[in-house]
Coordinates of C-alpha atoms in Angstrom, one line a residue:
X1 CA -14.4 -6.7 17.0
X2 CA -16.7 -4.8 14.4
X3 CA -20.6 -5.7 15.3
X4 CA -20.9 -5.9 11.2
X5 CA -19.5 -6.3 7.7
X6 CA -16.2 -4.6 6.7
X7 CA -16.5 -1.9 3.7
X8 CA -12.8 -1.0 3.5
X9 CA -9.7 -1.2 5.2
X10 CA -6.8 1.3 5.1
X11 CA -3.1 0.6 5.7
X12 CA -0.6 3.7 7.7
X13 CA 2.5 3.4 10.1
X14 CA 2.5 -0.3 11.1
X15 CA -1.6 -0.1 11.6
X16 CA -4.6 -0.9 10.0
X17 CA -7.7 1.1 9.8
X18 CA -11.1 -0.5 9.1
X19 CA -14.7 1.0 8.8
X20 CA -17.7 -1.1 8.9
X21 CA -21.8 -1.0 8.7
X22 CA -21.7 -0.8 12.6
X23 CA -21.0 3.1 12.4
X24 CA -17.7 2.7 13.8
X25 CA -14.1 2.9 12.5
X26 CA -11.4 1.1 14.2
X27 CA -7.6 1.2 14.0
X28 CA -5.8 -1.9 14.9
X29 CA -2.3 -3.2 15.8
X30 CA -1.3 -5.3 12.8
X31 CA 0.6 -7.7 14.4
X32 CA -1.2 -8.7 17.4
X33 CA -4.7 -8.0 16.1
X34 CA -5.4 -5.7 19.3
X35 CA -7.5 -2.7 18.5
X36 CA -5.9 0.6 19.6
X37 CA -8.8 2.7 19.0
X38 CA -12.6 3.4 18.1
X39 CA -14.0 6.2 16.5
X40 CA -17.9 6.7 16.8
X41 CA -19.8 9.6 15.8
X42 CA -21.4 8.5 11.8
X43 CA -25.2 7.5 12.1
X44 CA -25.1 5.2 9.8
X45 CA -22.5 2.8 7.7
X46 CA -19.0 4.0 7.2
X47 CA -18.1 3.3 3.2
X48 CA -14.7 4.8 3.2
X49 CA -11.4 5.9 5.1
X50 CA -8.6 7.7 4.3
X51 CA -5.5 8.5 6.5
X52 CA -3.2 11.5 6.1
X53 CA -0.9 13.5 8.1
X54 CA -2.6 13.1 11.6
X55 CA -5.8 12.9 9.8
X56 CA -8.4 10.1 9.4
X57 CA -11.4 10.9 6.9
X58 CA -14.5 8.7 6.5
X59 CA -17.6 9.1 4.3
X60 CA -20.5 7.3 5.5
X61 CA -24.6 7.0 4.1
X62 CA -25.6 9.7 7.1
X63 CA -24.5 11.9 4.3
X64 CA -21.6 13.9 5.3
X65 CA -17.7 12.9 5.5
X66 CA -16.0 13.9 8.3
X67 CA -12.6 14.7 9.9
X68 CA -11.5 13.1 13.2
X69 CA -7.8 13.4 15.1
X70 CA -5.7 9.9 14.5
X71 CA -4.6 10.0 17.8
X72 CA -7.1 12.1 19.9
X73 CA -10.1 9.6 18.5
X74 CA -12.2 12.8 18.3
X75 CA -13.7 14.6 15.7
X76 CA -12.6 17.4 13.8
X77 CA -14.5 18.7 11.3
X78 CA -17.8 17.6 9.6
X79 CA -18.8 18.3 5.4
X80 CA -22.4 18.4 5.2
X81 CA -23.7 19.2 1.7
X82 CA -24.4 16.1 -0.3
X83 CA -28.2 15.2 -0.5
X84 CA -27.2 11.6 -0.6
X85 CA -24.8 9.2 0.6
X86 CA -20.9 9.5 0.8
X87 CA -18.8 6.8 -0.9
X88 CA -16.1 7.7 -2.0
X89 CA -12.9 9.9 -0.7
X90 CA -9.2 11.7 -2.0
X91 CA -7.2 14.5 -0.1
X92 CA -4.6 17.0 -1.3
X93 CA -3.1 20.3 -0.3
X94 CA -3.7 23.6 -2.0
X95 CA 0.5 23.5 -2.2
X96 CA 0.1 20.5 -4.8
X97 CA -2.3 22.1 -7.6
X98 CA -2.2 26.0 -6.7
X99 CA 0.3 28.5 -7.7
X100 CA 1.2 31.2 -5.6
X101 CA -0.5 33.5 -7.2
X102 CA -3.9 31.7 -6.8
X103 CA -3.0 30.4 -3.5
X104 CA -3.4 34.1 -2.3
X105 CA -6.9 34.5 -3.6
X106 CA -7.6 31.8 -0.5
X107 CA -6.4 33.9 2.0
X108 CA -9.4 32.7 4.6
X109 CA -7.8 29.0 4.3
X110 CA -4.9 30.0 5.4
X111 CA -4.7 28.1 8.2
X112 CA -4.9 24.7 6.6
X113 CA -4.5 24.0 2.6
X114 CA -5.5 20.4 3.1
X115 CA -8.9 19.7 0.7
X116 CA -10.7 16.7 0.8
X117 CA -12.7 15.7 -2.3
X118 CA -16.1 13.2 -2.0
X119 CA -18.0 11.6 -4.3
X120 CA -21.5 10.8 -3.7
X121 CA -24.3 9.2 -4.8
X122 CA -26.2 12.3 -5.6
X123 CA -24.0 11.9 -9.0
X124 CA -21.8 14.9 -7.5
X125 CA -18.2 15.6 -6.8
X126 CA -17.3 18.4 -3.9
X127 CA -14.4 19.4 -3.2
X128 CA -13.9 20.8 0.5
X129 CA -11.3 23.2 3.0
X130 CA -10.5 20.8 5.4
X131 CA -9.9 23.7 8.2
X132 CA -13.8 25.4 7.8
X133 CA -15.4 22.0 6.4
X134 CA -16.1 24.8 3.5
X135 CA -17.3 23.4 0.0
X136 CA -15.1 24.9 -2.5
X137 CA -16.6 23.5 -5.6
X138 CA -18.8 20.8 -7.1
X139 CA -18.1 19.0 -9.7
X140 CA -21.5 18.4 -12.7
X141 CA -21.1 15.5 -15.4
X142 CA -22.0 12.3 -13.7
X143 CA -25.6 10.9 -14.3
X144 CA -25.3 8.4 -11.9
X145 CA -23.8 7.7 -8.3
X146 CA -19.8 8.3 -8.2
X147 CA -18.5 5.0 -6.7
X148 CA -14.6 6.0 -7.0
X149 CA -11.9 8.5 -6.9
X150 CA -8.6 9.2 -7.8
X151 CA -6.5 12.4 -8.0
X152 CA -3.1 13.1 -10.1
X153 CA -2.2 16.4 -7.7
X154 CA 0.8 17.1 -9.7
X155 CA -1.6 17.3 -13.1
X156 CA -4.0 19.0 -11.8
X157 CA -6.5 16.1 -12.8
X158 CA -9.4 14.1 -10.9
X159 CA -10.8 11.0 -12.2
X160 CA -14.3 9.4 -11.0
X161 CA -15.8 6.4 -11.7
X162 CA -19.7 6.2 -12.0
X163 CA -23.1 3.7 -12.2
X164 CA -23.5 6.0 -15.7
X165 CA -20.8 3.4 -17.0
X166 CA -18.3 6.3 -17.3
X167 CA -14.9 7.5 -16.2
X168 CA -14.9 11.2 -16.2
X169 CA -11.6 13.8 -15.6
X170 CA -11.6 16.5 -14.4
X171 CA -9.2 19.5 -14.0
X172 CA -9.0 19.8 -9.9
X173 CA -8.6 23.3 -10.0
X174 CA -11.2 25.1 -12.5
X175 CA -13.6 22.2 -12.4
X176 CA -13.3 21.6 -16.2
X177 CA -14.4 18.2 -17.5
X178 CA -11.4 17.3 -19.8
X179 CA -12.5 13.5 -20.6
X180 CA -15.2 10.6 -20.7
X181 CA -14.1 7.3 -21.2
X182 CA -16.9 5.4 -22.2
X183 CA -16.4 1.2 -23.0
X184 CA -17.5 0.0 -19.9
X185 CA -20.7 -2.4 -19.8
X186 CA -21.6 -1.9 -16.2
X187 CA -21.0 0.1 -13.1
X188 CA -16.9 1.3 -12.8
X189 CA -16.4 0.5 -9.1
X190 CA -12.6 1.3 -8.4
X191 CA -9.8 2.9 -10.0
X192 CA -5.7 2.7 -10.1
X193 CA -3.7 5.1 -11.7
X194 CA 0.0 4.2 -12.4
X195 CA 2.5 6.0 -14.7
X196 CA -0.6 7.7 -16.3
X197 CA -2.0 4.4 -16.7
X198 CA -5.3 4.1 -15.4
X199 CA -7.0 0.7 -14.5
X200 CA -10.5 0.6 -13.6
X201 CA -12.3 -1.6 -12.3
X202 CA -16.7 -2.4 -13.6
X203 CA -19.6 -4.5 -12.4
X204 CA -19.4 -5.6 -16.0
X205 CA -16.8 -8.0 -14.6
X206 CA -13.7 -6.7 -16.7
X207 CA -10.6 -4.3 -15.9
X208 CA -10.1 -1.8 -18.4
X209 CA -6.7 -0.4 -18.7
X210 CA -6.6 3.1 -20.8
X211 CA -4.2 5.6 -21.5
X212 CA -4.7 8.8 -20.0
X213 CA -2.6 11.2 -22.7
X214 CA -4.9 10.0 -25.1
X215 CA -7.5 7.9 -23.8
X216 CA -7.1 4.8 -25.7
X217 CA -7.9 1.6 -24.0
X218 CA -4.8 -0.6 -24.1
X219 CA -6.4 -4.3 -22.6
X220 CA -9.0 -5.4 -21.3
X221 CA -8.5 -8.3 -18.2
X222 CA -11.7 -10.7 -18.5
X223 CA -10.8 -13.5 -15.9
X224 CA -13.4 -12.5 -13.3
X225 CA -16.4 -14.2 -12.1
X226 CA -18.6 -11.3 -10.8
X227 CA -18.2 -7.4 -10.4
X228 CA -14.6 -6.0 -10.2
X229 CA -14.5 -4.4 -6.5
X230 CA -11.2 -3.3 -5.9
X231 CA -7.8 -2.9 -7.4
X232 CA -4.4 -2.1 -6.5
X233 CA -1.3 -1.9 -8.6
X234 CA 2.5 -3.5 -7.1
X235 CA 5.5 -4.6 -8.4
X236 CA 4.4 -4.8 -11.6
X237 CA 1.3 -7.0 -10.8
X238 CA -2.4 -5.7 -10.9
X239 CA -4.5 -7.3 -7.9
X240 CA -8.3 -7.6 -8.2
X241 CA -10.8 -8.3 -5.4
X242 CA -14.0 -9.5 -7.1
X243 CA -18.2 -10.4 -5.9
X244 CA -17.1 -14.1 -6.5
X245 CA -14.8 -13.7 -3.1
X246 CA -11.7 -14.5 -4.5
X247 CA -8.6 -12.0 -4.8
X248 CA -6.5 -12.1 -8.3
X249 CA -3.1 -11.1 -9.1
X250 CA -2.1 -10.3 -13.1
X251 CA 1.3 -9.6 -14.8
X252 CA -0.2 -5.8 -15.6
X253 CA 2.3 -6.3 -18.7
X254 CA 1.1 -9.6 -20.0
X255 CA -2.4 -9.9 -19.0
X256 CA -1.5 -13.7 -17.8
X257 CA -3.4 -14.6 -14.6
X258 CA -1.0 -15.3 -11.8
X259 CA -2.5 -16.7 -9.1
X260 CA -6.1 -16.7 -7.6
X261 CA -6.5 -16.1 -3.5
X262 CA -9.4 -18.5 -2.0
X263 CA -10.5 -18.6 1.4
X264 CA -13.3 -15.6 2.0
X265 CA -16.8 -16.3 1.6
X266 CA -18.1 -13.1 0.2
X267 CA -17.1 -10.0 -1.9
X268 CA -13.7 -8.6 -1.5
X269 CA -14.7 -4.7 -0.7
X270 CA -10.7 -3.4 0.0
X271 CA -7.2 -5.1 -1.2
X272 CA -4.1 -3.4 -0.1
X273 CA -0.2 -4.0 -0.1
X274 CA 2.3 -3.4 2.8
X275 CA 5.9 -5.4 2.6
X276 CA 5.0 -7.9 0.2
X277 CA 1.8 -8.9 2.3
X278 CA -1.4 -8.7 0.7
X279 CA -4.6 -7.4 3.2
X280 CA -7.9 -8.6 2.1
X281 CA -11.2 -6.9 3.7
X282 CA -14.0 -8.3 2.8
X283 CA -18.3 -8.7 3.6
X284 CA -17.6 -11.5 5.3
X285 CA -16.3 -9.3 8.3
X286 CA -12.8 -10.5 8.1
X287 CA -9.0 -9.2 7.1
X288 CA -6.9 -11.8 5.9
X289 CA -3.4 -11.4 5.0
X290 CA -1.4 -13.3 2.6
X291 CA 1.8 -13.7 1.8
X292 CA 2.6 -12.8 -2.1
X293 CA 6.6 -12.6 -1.8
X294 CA 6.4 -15.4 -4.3
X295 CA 4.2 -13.9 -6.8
X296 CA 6.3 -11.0 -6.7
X297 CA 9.1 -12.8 -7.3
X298 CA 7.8 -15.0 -10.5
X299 CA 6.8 -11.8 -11.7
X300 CA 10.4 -10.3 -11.6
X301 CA 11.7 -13.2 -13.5
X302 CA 9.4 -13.0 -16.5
X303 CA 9.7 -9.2 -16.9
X304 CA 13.7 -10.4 -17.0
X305 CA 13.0 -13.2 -19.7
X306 CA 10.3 -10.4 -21.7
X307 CA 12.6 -9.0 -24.7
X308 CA 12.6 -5.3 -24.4
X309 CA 10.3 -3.4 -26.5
X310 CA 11.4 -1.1 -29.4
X311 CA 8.7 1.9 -28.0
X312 CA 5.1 2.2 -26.8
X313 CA 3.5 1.7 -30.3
X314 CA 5.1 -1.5 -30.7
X315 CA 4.9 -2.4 -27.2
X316 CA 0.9 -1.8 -27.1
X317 CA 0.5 -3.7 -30.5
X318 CA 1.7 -7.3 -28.9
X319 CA -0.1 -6.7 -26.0
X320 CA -3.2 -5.9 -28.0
X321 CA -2.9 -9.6 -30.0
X322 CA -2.1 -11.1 -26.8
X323 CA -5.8 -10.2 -25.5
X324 CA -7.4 -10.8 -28.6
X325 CA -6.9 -14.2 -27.8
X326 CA -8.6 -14.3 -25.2
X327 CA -6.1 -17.2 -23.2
X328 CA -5.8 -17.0 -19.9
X329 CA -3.2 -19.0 -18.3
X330 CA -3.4 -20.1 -14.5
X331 CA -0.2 -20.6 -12.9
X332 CA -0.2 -23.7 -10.2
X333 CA -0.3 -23.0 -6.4
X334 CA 2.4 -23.8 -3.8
X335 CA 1.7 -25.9 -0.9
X336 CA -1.4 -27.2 -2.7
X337 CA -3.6 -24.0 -1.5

């Protein structure tokens, strides 16, 4: 249905939400493939969505995010402040990072605690009231566009990924840069954080995984054949969409490539996981979906078979002479896909 390429595609209650270089966002009936609605109002291409509560946001290169009703298909609330393009999106409520104390110093936001941060490619992060479309703060470090977002509410932290070949933190409340993390070659595009691991994502064609605590990087994942453009975390298994079209999944643990997902015929701009389905967007203007119930399931076994490490110094040691091998191992396809 979209007139042009997918940018990303966004997964809530049974439906899936896509946004697309033809202006428009669309939500869609999973099962059937019908689309239920279409929301119209961004001049120009729509990077990225984000659904939560009976909100939908979208960022888009006109410049501003804005706010639209999941159900009404009308919009909300508009953010206009960036001099540049919109890329990136996260939301939180006041409730999450505030204390009370400081939650009464907002007394005009009453109304609504949600915020919505955005990251543009005028090297800025803002930070917005949802309820007056208000810019709370912005957010100086970056030198270069921020591609990627991703808050840890109950921590009080923000990371962002950037085209300066840096990941930055950042306290969400104060505005404090608290970290850079630095050994990146290109562009870090995308970002998971899990169990205060952080896995990003580069153009240098690598996945980095740190430690946050500390910021030491524990491996490095070097299987891809173009930029790293997406990444999501399940089960235990790290899945990569990549420039060279194909999808990945990784034991996070081991590093070992588990299987590689063929069938697109350009980049892979948004991966996500629902039920032990994977949902591929991609430039190509098509979602696929796959079925992963048997990665998931090799994956189980080998964690059973792994002999339980004696703590996280000696846990990080093997895996660090694991990957200065430098083997990867490909694990054979069912079916002959």
């Amino acid at each position: 249905g979209h007139e042009s390429y997918i940018t990303f595609c966004h997964l809530e209650n049974e439906a899936a939400f896509t946004c697309s270089a033809d202006h428009t966002i669309r939500k869609w009936d999973v099962v059937t493939g019908q689309c239920l609605a279409i929301y119209r109002g961004h001049t120009s291409i729509v990077n990225r969505i984000l659904v939560a509560k009976d909100y939908l946001f979208s960022g888009s290169y006109d410049r501003t995010a804005r706010c639209w009703s999941v159900d009404k298909e009308k919009q909300i609330q508009e953010f206009r402040g960036h001099r540049n393009c919109v890329l990136t999106l996260a939301h939180y409520s006041s409730r999450d990072v505030l204390e009370e104390e400081e939650e009464e110093e907002e007394e005009e936001e009453k109304v609504s605690r949600d915020l919505l941060v955005t990251g543009s490619t005028d090297c800025t992060v803002k930070v917005w009231w949802v309820s007056s479309g208000r810019c709370y703060q912005t957010l100086l470090g970056h030198t270069g566009a921020v591609l990627c977002l991703i808050l840890d509410a109950p921590n009080r932290e923000l990371f962002s990924g950037s085209t300066d070949y840096t990941i930055r933190t950042w306290n969400i409340v104060t505005g404090e840069q608290l970290k850079v993390f630095k050994e990146h070659q290109g562009s870090v595009i995308c970002l998971e954080l899990v169990n205060r691991h952080l896995y990003s994502g580069s153009a240098d064609r690598t996945v980095k995984c740190w430690f946050v605590d500390t910021g030491e990087r524990l491996q490095t994942y070097k299987a891809h054949k173009h930029s790293v453009s997406t990444l999501k975390y399940h089960a235990g298994i790290l899945f990569t969409g990549s420039g060279d079209a194909c999808a990945r999944a990784f034991n996070s643990r081991s590093g070992v490539l588990q299987k590689i997902f063929r069938g697109h015929k350009f980049i892979i701009n948004c991966i996500q996981i629902h039920n032990e389905l994977l949902y591929t967007a991609s430039h190509d203007g098509t979602l696929r979906i796959w079925d992963i119930r048997g990665v998931c399931k090799r994956n189980k076994r080998r964690l059973k078979k792994e002999r339980p490490g004696q703590g996280r110094s000696s846990q990080r040691g093997s895996l660090s002479r694991l990957f200065n091998n430098k083997v990867g191992c490909m694990v054979q396809q069912e079916n002959g896909e």
